[in-house]
JSON list of C-alpha atoms in Angstrom, two decimals:
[
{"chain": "A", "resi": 1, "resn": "UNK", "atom": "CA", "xyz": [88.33, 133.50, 39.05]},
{"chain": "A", "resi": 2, "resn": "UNK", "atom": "CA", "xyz": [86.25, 130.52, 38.21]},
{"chain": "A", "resi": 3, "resn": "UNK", "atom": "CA", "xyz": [86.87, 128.30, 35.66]},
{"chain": "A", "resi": 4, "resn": "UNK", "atom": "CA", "xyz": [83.46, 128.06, 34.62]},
{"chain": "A", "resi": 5, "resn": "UNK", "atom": "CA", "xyz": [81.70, 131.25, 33.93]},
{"chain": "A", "resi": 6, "resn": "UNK", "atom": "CA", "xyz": [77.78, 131.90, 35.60]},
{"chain": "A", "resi": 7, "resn": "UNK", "atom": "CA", "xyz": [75.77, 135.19, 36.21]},
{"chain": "A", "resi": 8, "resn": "UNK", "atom": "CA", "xyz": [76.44, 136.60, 39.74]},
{"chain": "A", "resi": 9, "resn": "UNK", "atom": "CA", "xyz": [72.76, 136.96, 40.50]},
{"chain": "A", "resi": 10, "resn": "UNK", "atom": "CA", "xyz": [69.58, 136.28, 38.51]},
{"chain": "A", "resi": 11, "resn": "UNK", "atom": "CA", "xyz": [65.79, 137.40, 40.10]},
{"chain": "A", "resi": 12, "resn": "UNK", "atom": "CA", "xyz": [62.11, 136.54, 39.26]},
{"chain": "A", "resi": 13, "resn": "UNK", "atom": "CA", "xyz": [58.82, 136.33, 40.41]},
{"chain": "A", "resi": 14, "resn": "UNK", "atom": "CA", "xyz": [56.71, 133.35, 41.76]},
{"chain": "A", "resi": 15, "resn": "UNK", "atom": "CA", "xyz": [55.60, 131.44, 38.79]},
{"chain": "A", "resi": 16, "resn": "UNK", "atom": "CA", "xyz": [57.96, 133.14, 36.49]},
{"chain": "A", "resi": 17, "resn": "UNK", "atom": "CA", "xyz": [60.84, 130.81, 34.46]},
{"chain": "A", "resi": 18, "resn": "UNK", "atom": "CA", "xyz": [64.35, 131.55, 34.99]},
{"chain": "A", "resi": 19, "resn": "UNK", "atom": "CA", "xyz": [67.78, 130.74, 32.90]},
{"chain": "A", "resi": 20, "resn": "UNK", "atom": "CA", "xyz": [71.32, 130.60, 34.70]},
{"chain": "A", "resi": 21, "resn": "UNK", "atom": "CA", "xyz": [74.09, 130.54, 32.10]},
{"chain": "A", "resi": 22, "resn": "UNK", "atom": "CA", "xyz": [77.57, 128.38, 32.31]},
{"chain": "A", "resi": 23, "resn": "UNK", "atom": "CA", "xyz": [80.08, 129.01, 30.32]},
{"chain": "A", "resi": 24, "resn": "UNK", "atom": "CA", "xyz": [83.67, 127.17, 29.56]},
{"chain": "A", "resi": 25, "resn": "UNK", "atom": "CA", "xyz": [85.92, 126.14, 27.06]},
{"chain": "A", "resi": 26, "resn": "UNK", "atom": "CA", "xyz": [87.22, 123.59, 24.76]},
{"chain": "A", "resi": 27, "resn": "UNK", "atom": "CA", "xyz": [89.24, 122.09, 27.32]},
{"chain": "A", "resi": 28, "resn": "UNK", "atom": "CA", "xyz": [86.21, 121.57, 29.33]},
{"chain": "A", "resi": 29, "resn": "UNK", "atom": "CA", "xyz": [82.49, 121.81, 28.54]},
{"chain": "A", "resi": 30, "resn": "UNK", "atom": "CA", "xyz": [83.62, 121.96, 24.92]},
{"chain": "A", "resi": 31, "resn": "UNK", "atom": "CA", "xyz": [85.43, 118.80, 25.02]},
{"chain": "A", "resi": 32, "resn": "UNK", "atom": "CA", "xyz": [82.37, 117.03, 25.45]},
{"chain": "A", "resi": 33, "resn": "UNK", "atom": "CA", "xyz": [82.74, 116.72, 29.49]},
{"chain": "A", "resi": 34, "resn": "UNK", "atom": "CA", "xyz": [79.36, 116.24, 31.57]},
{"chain": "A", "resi": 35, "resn": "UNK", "atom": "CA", "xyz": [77.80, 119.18, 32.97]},
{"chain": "A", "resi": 36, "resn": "UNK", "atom": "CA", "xyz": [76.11, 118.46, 37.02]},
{"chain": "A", "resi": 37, "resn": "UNK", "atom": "CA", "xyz": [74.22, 122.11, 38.59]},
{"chain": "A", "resi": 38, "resn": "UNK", "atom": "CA", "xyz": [74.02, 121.58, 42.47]},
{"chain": "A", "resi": 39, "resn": "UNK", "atom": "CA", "xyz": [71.74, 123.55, 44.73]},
{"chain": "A", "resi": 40, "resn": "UNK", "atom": "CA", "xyz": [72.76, 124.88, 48.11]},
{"chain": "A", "resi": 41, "resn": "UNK", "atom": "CA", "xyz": [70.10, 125.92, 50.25]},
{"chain": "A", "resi": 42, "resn": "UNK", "atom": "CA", "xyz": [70.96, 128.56, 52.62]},
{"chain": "A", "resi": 43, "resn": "UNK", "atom": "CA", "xyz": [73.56, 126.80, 55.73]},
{"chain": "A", "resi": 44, "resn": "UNK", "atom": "CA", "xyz": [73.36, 123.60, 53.94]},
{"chain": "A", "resi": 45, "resn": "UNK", "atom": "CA", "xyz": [75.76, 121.73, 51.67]},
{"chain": "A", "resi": 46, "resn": "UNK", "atom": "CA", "xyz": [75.64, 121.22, 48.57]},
{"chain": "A", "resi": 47, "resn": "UNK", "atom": "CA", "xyz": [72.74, 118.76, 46.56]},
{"chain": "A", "resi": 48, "resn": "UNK", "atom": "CA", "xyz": [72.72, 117.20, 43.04]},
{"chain": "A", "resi": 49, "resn": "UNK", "atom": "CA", "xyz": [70.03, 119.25, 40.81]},
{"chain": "A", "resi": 50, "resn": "UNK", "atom": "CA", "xyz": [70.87, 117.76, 37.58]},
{"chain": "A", "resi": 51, "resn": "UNK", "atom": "CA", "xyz": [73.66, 115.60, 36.48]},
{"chain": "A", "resi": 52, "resn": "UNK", "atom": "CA", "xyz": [75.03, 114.16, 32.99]},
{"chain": "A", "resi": 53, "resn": "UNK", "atom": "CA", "xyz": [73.53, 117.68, 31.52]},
{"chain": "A", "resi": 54, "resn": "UNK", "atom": "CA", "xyz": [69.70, 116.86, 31.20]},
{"chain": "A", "resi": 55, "resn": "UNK", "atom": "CA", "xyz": [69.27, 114.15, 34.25]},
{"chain": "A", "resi": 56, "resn": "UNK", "atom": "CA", "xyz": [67.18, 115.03, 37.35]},
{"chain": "A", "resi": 57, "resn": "UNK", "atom": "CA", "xyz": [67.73, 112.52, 40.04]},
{"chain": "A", "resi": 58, "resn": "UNK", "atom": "CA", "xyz": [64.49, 110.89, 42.18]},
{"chain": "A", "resi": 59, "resn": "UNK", "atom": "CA", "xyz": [62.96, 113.54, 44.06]},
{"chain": "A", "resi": 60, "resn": "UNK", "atom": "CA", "xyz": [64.01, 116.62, 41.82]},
{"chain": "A", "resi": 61, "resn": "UNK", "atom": "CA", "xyz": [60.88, 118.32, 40.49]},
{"chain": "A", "resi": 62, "resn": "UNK", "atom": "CA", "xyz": [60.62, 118.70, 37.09]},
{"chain": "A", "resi": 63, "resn": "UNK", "atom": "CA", "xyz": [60.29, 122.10, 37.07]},
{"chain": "A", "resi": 64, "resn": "UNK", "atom": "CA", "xyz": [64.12, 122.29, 37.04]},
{"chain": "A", "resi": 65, "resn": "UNK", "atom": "CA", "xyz": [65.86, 120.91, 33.66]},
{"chain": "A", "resi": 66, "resn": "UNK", "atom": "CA", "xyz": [69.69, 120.98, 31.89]},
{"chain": "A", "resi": 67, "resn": "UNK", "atom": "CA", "xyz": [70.83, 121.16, 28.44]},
{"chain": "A", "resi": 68, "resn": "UNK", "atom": "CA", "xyz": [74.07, 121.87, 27.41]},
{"chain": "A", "resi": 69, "resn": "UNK", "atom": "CA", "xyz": [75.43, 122.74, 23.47]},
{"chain": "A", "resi": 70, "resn": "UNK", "atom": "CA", "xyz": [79.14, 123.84, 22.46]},
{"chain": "A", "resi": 71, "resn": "UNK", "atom": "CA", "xyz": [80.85, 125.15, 25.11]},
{"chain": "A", "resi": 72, "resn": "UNK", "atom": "CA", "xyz": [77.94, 126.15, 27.61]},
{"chain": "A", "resi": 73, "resn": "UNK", "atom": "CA", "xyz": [74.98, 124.64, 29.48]},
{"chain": "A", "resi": 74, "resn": "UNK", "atom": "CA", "xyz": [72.14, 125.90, 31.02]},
{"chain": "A", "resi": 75, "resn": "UNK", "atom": "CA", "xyz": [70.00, 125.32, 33.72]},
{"chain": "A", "resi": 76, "resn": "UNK", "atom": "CA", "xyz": [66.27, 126.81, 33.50]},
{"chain": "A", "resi": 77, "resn": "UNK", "atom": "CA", "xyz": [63.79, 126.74, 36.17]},
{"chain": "A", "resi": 78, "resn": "UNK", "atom": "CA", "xyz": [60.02, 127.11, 35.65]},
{"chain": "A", "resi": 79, "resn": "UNK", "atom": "CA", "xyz": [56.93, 128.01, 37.92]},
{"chain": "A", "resi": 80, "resn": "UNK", "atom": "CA", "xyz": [59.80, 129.78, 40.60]},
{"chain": "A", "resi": 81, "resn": "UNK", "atom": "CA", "xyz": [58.70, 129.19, 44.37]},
{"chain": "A", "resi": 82, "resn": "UNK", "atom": "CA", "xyz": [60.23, 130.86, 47.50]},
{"chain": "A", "resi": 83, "resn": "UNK", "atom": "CA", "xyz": [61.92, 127.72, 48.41]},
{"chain": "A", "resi": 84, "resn": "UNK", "atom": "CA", "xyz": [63.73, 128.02, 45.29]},
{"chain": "A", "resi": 85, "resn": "UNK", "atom": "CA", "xyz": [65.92, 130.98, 46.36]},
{"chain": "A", "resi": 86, "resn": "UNK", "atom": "CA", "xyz": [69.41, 129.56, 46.78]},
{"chain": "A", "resi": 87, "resn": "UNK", "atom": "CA", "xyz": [72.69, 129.46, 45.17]},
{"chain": "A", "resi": 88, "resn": "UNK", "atom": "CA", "xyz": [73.19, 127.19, 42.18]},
{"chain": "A", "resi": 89, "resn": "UNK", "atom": "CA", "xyz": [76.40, 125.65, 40.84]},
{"chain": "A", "resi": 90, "resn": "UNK", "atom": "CA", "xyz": [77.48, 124.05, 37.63]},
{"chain": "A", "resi": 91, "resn": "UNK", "atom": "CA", "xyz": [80.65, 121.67, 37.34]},
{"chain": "A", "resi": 92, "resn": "UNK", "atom": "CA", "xyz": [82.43, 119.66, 35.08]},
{"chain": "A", "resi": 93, "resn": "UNK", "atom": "CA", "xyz": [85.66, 118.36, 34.23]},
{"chain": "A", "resi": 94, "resn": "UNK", "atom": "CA", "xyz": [88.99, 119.28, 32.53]},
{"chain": "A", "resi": 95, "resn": "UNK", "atom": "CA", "xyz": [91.72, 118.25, 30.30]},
{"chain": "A", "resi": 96, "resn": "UNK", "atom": "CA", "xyz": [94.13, 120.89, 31.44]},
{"chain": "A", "resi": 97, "resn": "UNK", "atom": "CA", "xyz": [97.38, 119.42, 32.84]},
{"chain": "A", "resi": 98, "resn": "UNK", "atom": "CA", "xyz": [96.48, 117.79, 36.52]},
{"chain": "A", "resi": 99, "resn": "UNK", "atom": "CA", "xyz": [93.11, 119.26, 36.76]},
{"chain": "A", "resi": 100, "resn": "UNK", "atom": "CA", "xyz": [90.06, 116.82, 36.98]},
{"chain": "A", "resi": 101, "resn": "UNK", "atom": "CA", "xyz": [87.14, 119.16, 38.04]},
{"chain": "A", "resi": 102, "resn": "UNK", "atom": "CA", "xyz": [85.96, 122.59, 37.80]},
{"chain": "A", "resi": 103, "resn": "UNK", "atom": "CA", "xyz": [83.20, 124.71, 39.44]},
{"chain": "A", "resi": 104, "resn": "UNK", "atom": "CA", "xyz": [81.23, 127.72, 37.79]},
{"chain": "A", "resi": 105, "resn": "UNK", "atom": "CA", "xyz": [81.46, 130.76, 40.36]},
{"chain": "A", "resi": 106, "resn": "UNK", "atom": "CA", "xyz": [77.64, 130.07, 41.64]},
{"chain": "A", "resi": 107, "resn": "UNK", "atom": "CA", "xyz": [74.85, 132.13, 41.01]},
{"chain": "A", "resi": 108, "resn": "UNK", "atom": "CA", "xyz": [71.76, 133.31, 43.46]},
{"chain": "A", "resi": 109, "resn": "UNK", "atom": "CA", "xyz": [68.83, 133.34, 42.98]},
{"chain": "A", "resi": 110, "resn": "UNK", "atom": "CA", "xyz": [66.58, 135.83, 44.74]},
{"chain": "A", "resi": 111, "resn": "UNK", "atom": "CA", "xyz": [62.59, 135.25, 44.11]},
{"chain": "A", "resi": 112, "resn": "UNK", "atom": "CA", "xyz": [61.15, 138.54, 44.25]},
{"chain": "B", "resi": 1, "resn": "UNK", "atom": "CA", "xyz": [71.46, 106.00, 53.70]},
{"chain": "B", "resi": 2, "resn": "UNK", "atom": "CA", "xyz": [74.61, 106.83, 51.99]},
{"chain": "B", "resi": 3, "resn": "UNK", "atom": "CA", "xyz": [76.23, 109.26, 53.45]},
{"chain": "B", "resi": 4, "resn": "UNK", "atom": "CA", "xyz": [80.17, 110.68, 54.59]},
{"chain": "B", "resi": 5, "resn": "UNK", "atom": "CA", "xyz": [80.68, 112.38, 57.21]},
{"chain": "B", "resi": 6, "resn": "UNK", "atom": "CA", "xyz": [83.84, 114.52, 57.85]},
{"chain": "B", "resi": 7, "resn": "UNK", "atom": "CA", "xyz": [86.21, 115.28, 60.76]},
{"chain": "B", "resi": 8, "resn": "UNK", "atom": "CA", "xyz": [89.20, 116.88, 62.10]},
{"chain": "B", "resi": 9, "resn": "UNK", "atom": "CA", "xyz": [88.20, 120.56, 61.12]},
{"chain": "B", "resi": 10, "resn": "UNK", "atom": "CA", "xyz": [89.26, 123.28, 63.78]},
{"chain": "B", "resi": 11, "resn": "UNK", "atom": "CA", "xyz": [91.71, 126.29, 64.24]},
{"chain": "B", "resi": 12, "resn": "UNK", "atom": "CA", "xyz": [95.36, 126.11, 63.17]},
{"chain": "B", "resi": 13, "resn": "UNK", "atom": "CA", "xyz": [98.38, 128.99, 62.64]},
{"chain": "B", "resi": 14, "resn": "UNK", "atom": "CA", "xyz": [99.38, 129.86, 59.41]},
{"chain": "B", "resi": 15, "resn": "UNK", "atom": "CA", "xyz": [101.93, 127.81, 58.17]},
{"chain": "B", "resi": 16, "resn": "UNK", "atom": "CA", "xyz": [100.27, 124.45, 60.28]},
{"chain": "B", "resi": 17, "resn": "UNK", "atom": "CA", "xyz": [99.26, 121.46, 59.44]},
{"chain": "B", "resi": 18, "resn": "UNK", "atom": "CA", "xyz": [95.80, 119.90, 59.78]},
{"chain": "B", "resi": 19, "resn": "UNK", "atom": "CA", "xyz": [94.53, 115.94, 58.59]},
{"chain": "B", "resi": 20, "resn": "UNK", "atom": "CA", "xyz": [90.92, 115.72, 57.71]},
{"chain": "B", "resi": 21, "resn": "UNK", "atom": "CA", "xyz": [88.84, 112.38, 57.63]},
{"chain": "B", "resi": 22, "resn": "UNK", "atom": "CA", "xyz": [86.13, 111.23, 56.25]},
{"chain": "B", "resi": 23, "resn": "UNK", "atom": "CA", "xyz": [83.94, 108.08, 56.70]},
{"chain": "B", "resi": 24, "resn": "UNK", "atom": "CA", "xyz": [80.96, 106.81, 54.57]},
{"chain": "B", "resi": 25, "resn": "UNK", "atom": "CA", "xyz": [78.27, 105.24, 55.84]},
{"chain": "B", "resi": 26, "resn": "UNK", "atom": "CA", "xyz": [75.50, 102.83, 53.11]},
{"chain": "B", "resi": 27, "resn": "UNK", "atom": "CA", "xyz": [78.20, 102.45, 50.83]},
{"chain": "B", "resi": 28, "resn": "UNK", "atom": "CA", "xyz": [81.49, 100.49, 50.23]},
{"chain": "B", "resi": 29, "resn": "UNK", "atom": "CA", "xyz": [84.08, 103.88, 50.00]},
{"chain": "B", "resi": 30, "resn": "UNK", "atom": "CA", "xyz": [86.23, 101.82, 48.52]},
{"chain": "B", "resi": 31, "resn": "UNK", "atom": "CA", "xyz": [84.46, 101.21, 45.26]},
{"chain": "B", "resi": 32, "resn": "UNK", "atom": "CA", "xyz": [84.47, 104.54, 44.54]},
{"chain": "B", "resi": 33, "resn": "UNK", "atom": "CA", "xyz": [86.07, 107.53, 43.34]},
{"chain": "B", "resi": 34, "resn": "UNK", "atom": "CA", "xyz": [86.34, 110.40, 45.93]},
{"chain": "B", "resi": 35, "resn": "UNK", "atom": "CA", "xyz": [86.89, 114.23, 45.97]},
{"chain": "B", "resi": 36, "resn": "UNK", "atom": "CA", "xyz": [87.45, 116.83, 48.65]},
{"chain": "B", "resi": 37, "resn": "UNK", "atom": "CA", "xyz": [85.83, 120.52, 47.61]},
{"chain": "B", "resi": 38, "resn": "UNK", "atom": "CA", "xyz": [86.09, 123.57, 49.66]},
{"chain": "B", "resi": 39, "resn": "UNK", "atom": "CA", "xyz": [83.70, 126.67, 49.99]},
{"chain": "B", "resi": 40, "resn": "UNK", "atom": "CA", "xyz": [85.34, 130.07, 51.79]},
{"chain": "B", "resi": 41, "resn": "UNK", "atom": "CA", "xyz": [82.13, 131.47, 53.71]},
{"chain": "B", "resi": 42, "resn": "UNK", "atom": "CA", "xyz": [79.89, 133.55, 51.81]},
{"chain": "B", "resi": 43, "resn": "UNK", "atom": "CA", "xyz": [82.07, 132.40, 48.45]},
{"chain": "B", "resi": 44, "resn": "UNK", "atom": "CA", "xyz": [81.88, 129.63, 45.50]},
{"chain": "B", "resi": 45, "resn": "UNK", "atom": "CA", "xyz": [82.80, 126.00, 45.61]},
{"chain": "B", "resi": 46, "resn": "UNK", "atom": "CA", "xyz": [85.72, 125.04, 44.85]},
{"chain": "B", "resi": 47, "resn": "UNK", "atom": "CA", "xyz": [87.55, 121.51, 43.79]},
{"chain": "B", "resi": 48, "resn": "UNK", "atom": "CA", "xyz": [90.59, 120.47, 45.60]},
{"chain": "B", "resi": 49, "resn": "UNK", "atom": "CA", "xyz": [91.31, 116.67, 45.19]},
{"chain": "B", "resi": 50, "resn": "UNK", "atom": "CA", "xyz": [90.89, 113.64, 43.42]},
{"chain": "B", "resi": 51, "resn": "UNK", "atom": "CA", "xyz": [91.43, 110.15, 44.17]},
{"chain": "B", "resi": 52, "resn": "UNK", "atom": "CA", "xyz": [90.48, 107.01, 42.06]},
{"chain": "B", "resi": 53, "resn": "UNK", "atom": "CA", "xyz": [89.74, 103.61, 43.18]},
{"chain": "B", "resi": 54, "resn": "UNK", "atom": "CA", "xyz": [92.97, 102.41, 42.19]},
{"chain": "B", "resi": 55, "resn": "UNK", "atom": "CA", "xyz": [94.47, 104.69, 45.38]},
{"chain": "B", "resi": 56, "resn": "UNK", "atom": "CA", "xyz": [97.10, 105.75, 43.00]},
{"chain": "B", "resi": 57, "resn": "UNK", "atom": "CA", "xyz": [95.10, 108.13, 40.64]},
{"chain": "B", "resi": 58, "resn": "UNK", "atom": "CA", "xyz": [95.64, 111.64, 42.28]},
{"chain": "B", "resi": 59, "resn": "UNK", "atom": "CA", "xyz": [94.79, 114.98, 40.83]},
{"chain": "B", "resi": 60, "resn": "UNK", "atom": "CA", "xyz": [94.77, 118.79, 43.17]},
{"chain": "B", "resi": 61, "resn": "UNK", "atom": "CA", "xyz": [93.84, 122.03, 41.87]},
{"chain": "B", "resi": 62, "resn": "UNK", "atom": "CA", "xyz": [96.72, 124.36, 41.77]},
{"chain": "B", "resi": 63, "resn": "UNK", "atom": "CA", "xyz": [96.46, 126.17, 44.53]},
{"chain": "B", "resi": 64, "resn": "UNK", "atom": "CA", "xyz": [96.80, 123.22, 46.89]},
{"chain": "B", "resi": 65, "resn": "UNK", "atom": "CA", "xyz": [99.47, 121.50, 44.74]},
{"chain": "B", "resi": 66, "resn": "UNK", "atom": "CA", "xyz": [102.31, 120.37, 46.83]},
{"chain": "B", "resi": 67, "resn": "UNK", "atom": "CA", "xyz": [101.76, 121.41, 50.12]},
{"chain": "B", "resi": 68, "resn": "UNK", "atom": "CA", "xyz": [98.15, 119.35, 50.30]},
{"chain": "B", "resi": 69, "resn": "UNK", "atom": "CA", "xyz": [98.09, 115.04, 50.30]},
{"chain": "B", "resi": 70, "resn": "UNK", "atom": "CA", "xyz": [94.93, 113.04, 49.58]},
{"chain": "B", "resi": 71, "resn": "UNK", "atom": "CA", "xyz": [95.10, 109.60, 50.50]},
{"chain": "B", "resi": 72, "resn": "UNK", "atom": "CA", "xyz": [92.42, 106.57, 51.13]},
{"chain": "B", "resi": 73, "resn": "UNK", "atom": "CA", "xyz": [92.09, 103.27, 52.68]},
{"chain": "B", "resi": 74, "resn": "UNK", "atom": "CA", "xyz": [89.15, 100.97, 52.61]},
{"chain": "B", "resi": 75, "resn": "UNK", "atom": "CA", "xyz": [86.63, 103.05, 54.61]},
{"chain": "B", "resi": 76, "resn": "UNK", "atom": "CA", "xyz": [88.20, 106.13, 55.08]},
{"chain": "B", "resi": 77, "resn": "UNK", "atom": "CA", "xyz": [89.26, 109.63, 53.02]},
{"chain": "B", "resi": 78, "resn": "UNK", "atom": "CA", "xyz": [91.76, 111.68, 54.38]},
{"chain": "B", "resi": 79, "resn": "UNK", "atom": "CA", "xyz": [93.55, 114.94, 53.51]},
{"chain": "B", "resi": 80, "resn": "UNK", "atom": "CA", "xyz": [96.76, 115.90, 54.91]},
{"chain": "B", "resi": 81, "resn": "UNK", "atom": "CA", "xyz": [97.24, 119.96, 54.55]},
{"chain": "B", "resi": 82, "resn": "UNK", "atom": "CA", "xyz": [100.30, 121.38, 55.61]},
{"chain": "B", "resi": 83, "resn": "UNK", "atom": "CA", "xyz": [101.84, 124.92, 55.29]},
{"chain": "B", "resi": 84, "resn": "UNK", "atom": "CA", "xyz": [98.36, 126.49, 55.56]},
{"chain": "B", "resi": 85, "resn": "UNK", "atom": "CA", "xyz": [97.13, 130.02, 54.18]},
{"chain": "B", "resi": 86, "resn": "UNK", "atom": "CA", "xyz": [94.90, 132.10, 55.61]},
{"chain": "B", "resi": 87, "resn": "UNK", "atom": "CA", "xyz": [93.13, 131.45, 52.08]},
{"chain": "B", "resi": 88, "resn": "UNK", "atom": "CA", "xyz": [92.84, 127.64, 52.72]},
{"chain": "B", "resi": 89, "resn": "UNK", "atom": "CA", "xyz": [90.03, 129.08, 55.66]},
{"chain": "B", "resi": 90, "resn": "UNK", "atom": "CA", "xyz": [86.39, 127.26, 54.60]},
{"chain": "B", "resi": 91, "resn": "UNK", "atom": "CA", "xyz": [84.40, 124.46, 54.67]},
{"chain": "B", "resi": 92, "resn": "UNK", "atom": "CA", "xyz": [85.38, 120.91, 53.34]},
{"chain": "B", "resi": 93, "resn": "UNK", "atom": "CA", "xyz": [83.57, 118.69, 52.16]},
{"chain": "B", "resi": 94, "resn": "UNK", "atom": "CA", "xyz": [84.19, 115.21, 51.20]},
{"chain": "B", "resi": 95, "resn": "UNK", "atom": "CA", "xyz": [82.62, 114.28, 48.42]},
{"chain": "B", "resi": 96, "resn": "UNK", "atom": "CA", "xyz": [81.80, 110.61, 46.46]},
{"chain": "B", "resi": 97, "resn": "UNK", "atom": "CA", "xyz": [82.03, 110.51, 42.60]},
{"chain": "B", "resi": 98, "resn": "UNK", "atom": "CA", "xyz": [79.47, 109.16, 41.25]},
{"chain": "B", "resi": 99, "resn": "UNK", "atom": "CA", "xyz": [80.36, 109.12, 37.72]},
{"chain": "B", "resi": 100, "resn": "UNK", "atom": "CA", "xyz": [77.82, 110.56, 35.22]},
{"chain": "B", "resi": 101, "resn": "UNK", "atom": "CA", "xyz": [75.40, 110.72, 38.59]},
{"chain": "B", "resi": 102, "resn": "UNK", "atom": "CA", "xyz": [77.68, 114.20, 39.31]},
{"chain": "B", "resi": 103, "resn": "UNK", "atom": "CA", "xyz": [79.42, 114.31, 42.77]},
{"chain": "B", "resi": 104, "resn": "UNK", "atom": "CA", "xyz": [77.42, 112.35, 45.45]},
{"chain": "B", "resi": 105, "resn": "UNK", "atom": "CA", "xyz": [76.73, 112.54, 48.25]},
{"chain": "B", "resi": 106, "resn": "UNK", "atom": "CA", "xyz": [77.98, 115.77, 50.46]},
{"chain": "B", "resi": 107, "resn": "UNK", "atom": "CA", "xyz": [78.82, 115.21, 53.64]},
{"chain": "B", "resi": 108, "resn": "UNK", "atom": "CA", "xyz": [77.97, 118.34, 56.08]},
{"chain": "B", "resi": 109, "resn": "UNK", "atom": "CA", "xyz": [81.86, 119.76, 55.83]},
{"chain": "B", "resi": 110, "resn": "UNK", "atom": "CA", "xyz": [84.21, 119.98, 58.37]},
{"chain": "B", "resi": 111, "resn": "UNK", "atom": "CA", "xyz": [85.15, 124.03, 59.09]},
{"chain": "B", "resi": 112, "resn": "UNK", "atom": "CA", "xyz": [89.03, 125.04, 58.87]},
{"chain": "B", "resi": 113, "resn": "UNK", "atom": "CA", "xyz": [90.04, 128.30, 59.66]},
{"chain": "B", "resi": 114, "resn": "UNK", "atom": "CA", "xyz": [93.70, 129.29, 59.36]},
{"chain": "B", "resi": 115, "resn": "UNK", "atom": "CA", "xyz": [94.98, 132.85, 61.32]},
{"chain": "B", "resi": 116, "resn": "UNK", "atom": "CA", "xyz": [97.92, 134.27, 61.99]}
]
C-alpha cells in the first residue's frame, strides 16, 4: 500500500488529453512538500517528468504539465502519442517519524 | 554526463547479506544528497534510504529499518542489506537528490533476488 494514492491505469487516444491523480495527506503533500512525476519507459529506469510541482526540466515537451493544490497534484498530458505509453510516478516527502520520501503506487498509461 | 552507476546486485539465500555500490560519474557525489529506491518486477517504486551530505543524516523506510545500512564516502554510495526477504527481491537504484530538481539522476539498477 502506497503512501501516495494514483489510478491503477488511465487510457486515451492519440491526440486526446489525459489526467493522472495523486493523492496524500497532511503529513505529506498537504504539508506543503514538493510534488516530482517520473516516467518509466518500458525496461528503463526511471526519468524526471516534472519536478517542484509545475517544473519541466530541458528536453520535456510541454505537452506534459504539474499542478498541485491541498493535499493532491496532478499531472495532465495533452496531444497523447504512442511513445507516451508508460508508467508514471509521483513522489514527495514526509513528516512522519523517520520517513523522508514517498512514492504514489504508479499508474499506466495505455494509448489506445 | 552525470550519471551513477550501481553494482554488487546478484543472487543471495534468504536470511544473507548483500553490499551494493554505487559510483557517479560528472558530478562531485559528495556534494550531494543521495537515496537508494527499489522496484519489485512488474511493481511500483519504492524509497528505501536517505543520506545527507553531512554522512550522518540517515532516514529508511520501515520495512528495511534495522536490518539495512546506508553509508557514503567521497565518491561512492553503498548499502549494506543483511537478513534478506524474499520481498527485498528487485531492482535498486541509486539515486542523487537534487533538491527541488526531484531525484536525479537514475542509475540503470543493480538486480537482487533473494530465494530460499
Amino acid at each position: 500500500q502506497s503512501v501516495l494514492t494514483q489510478p491503477p491505469s488511465v487510457s486515451g487516444a492519440p491526440g486526446q488529453r489525459v489526467t493522472i491523480s495523486c493523492t496524500g495527506n497532511s503529513s505529506n503533500i498537504g504539508a506543503g512538500h514538493d510534488v516530482h512525476w517520473y516516467q518509466q519507459l518500458p525496461g528503463t529506469a526511471p526519468k524526471v517528468l516534472i519536478y517542484g510541482n509545475t517544473n519541466r526540466p530541458s528536453g520535456v515537451s510541454d505537452r506534459f504539465s504539474g499542478s498541485k493544490s491541498g493535499t493532491s497534484a496532478s499531472l495532465a498530458i495533452t496531444g497523447l502519442q504512442a511513445g507516451d505509453e508508460a508508467h508514471y510516478y509521483c513522489q514527495s516527502y514526509d513528516n512522519s517519524l523517520n520517513i523522508y520520501a514517498v512514492f504514489g503506487g504508479g499508474t499506466k498509461l495505455t494509448v489506445l | 554526463e552525470v550519471q551513477v552507476v550501481e553494482s554488487g546486485g546478484g543472487s543471495v539465500q534468504r536470511g544473507g547479506s548483500l553490499r551494493l555500490s554505487c559510483r557517479s560519474f560528472g558530478f562531485t557525489m559528495s556534494a550531494y544528497s543521495m537515496n537508494w529506491v527499489r522496484q519489485v518486477p512488474g511493481k511500483g517504486l519504492e524509497w528505501v534510504s536517505y543520506i545527507g551530505i553531512d554522512f550522518r543524516t540517515i532516514y529508511y523506510g520501515d520495512s528495511v529499518r534495522g536490518r539495512f545500512t546506508i553509508s557514503r564516502d567521497k565518491d561512492s554510495l553503498y548499502l549494506q542489506m543483511n537478513s534478506l526477504k524474499d520481498e527485498d527481491t528487485g531492482m535498486y537504484y541509486c539515486v542523487r537528490d537534487d533538491g527541488a530538481a526531484g531525484f536525479d539522476p537514475w542509475g540503470q539498477g543493480t538486480l537482487v533476488t533473494v530465494s530460499s
